[in-house]
Coordinates of C-alpha atoms in Angstrom, one line a residue:
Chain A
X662 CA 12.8 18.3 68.6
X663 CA 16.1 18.8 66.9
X664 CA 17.7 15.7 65.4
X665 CA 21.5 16.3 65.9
X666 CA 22.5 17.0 69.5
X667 CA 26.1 18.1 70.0
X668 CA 28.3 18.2 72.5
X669 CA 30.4 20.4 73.9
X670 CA 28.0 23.3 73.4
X671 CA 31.3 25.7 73.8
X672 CA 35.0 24.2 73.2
X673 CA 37.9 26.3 73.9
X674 CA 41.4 25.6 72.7
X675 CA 45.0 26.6 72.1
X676 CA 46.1 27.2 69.1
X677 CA 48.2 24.1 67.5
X678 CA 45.6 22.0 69.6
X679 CA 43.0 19.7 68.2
X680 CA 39.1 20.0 68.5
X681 CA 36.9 17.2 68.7
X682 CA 32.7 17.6 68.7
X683 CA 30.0 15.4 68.6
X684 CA 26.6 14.7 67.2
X685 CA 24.1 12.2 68.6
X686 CA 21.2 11.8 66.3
X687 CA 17.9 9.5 66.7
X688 CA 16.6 8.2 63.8
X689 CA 18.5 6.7 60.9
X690 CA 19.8 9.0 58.6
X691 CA 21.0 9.0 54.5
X692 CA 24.0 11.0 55.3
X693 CA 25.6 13.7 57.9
X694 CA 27.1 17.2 57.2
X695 CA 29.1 19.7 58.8
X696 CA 28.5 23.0 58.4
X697 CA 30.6 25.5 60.3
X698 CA 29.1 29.7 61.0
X699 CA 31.6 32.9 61.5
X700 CA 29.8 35.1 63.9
X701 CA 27.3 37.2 62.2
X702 CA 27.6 34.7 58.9
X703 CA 25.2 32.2 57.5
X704 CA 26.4 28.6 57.8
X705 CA 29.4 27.1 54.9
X706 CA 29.5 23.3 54.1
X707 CA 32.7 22.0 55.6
X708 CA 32.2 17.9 54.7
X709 CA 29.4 15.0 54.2
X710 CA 29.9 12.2 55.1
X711 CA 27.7 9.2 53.8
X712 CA 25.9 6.4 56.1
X713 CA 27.9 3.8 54.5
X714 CA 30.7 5.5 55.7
X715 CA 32.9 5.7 58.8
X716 CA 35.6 8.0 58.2
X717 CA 36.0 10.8 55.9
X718 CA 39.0 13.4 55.7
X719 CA 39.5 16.7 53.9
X720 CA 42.4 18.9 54.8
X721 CA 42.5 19.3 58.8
X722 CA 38.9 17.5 59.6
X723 CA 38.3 14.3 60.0
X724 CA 35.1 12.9 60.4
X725 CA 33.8 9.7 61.4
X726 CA 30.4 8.2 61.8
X727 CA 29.2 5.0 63.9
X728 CA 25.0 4.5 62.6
X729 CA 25.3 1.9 65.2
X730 CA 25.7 4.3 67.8
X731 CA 23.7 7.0 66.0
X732 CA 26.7 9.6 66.4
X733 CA 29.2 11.7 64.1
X734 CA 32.1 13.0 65.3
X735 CA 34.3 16.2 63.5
X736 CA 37.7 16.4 64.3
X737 CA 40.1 19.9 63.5
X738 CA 43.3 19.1 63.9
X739 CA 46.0 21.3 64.9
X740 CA 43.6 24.2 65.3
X741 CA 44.3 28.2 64.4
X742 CA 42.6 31.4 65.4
X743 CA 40.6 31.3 62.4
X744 CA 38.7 27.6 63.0
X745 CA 37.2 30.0 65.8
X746 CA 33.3 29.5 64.8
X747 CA 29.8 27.5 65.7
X748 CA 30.1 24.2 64.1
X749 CA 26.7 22.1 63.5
X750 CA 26.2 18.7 62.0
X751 CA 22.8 18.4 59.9
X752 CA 21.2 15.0 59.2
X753 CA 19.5 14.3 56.4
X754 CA 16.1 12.9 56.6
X755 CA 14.1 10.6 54.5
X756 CA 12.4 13.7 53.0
X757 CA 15.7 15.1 52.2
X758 CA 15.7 17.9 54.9
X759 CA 18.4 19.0 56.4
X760 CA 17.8 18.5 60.4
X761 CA 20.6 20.8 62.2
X762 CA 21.9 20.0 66.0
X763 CA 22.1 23.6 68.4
X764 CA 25.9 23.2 67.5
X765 CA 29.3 23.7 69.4
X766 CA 31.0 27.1 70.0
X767 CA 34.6 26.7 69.4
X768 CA 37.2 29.2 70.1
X769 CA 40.6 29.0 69.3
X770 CA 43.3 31.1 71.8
X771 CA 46.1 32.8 69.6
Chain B
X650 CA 28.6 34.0 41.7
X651 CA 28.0 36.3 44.2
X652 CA 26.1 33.7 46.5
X653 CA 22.6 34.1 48.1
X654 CA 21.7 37.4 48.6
X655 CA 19.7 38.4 51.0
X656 CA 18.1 41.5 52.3
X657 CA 18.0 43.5 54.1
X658 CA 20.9 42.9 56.5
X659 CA 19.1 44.3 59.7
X660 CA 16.0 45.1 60.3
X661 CA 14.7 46.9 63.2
X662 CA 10.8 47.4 63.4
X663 CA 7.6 48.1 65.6
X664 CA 5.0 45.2 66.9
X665 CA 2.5 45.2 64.9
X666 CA 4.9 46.4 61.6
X667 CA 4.9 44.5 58.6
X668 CA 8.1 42.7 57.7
X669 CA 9.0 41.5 54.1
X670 CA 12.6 39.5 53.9
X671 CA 14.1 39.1 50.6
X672 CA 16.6 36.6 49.2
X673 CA 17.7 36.1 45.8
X674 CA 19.3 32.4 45.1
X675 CA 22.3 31.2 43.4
X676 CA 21.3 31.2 39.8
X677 CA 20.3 27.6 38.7
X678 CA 19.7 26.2 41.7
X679 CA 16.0 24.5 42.6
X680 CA 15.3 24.3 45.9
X681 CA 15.3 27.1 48.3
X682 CA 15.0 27.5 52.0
X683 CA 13.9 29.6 54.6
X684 CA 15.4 29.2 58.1
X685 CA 15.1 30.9 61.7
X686 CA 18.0 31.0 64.1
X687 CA 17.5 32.0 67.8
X688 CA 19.5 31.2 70.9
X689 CA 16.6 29.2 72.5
X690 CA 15.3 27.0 69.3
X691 CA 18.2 26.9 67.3
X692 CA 18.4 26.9 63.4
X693 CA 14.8 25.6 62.3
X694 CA 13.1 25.1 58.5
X695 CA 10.3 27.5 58.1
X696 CA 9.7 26.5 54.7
X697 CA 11.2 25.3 51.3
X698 CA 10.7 25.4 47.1
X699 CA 11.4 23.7 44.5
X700 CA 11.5 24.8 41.3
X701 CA 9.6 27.9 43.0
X702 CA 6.6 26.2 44.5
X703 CA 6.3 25.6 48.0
X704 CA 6.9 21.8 49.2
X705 CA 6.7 22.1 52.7
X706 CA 5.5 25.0 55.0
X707 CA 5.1 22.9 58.3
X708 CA 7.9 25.1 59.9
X709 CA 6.1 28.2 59.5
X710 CA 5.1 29.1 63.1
X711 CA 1.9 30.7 62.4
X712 CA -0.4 32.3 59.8
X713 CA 1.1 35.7 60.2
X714 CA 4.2 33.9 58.3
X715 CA 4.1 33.8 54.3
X716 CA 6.6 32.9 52.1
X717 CA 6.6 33.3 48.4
X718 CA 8.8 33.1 45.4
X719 CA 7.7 34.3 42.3
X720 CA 10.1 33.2 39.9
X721 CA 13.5 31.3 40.2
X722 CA 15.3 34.1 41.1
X723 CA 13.9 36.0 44.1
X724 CA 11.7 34.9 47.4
X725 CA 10.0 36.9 49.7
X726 CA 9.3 35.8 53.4
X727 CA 6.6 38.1 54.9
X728 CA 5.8 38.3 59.0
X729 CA 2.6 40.7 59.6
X730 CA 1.8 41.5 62.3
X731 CA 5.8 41.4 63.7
X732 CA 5.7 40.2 67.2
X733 CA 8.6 40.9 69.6
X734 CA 9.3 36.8 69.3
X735 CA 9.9 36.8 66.0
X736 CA 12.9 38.7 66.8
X737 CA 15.6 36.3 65.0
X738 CA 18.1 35.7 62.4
X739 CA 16.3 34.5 59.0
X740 CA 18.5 32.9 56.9
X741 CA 18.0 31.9 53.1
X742 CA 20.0 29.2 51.5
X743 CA 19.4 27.2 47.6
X744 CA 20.3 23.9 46.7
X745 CA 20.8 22.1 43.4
X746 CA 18.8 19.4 44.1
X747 CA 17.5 17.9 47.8
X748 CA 18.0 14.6 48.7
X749 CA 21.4 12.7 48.6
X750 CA 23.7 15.1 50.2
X751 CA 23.4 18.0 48.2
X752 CA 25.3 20.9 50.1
X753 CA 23.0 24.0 51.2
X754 CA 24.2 27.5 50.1
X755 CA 23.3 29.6 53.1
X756 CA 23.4 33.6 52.7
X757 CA 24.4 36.1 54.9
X758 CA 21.4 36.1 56.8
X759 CA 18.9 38.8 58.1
X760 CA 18.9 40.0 61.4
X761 CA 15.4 41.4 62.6
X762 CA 14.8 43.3 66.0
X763 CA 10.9 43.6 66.8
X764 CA 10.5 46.2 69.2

């Protein structure tokens, strides 16, 4: 079964407002990405954030991660039309693979 | 760099038809990946190289699946027969490097229809 579960599945916004999405994971992991996907794309890095980390910023996302809790969170702040996208988080396992969650539609309303 | 390159961008075939996807990596980079996207399973791992020999296949689904990659710079994924479920986007992506939070490089992805 997939390691990163998200939630929402869909989010829909406002432009101007902010997005938050989760990742719930089950084992312990070396360190979480985000990687967002424009429809009819393949997937970009956004951010990684490391598990001796709890918070991690770059431009409008912030990310934060509680191991104890086994979750990640991404956060888009004051959102535009273009953040419109699937975002996934991907855990890294002991192997090194990259483990990817079923993701959260976003859509951004002009 | 112009990224990883895949082809071809859509693919629309018979059951039965045999299917060879082709990616090229971003030069320098070790590792490279096969991945499967469908509505119902998600993005899964079929298979992955480093250094162009295969390190794990346990994501291949069955034996009509093959995946090689003759040199560093090209990697073929091969489905024969096609079956209607292998109907999918296959994605490619190269890494320098594995463990330790080295970023994936997806391409653009290949978009297969079996009929």
């Amino acid at each position: 079964s997939q390691q990163g579960e998200e939630d929402p599945q869909a989010l829909s916004i406002q432009e101007g407002e902010n997005a938050t999405m989760n990742c719930s994971y089950k084992t312990s992991i070396n360190n979480l990405q985000w990687y967002r996907q424009n429809s009819g794309r393949g997937l970009v890095h956004l951010i990684l954030i490391r598990s001796n980390e709890r918070e991690k910023h770059s431009g409008r996302l912030r990310v934060t991660l509680d191991t104890s809790k086994k979750s990640s969170s991404l956060l888009i702040t004051a959102s535009r039309a273009a953040d419109t996208a699937s975002y996934f988080c991907a855990t890294e396992s002991n192997t090194g693979k990259l483990i990817f969650g079923q993701g959260t539609t976003l859509q951004v309303k002009p | 760099d112009a990224g990883v390159i895949q082809s071809p961008r859509h693919e629309v075939t018979e059951m039965g038809q045999e299917v060879t996807l082709r990616c090229k990596p971003i030069s320098g980079h070790d590792y490279l990946f096969w991945y499967r996207q469908t509505m119902m399973r998600g993005l899964e791992l079929l298979i992955y190289f480093n250094n162009n020999v295969p390190i794990d296949d346990s994501g291949m689904p069955e034996d009509r699946f093959s995946a090689k990659m003759p040199n560093a710079s090209f990697s073929t994924l091969k489905i024969q027969p096609s079956e209607p479920r292998d109907s999918a986007v296959y994605f490619c992506a190269s890494s320098y490097g594995l463990a330790g939070g080295e970023t994936q490089y997806f391409g653009p992805g290949t978009r297969l229809l079996v009929l």
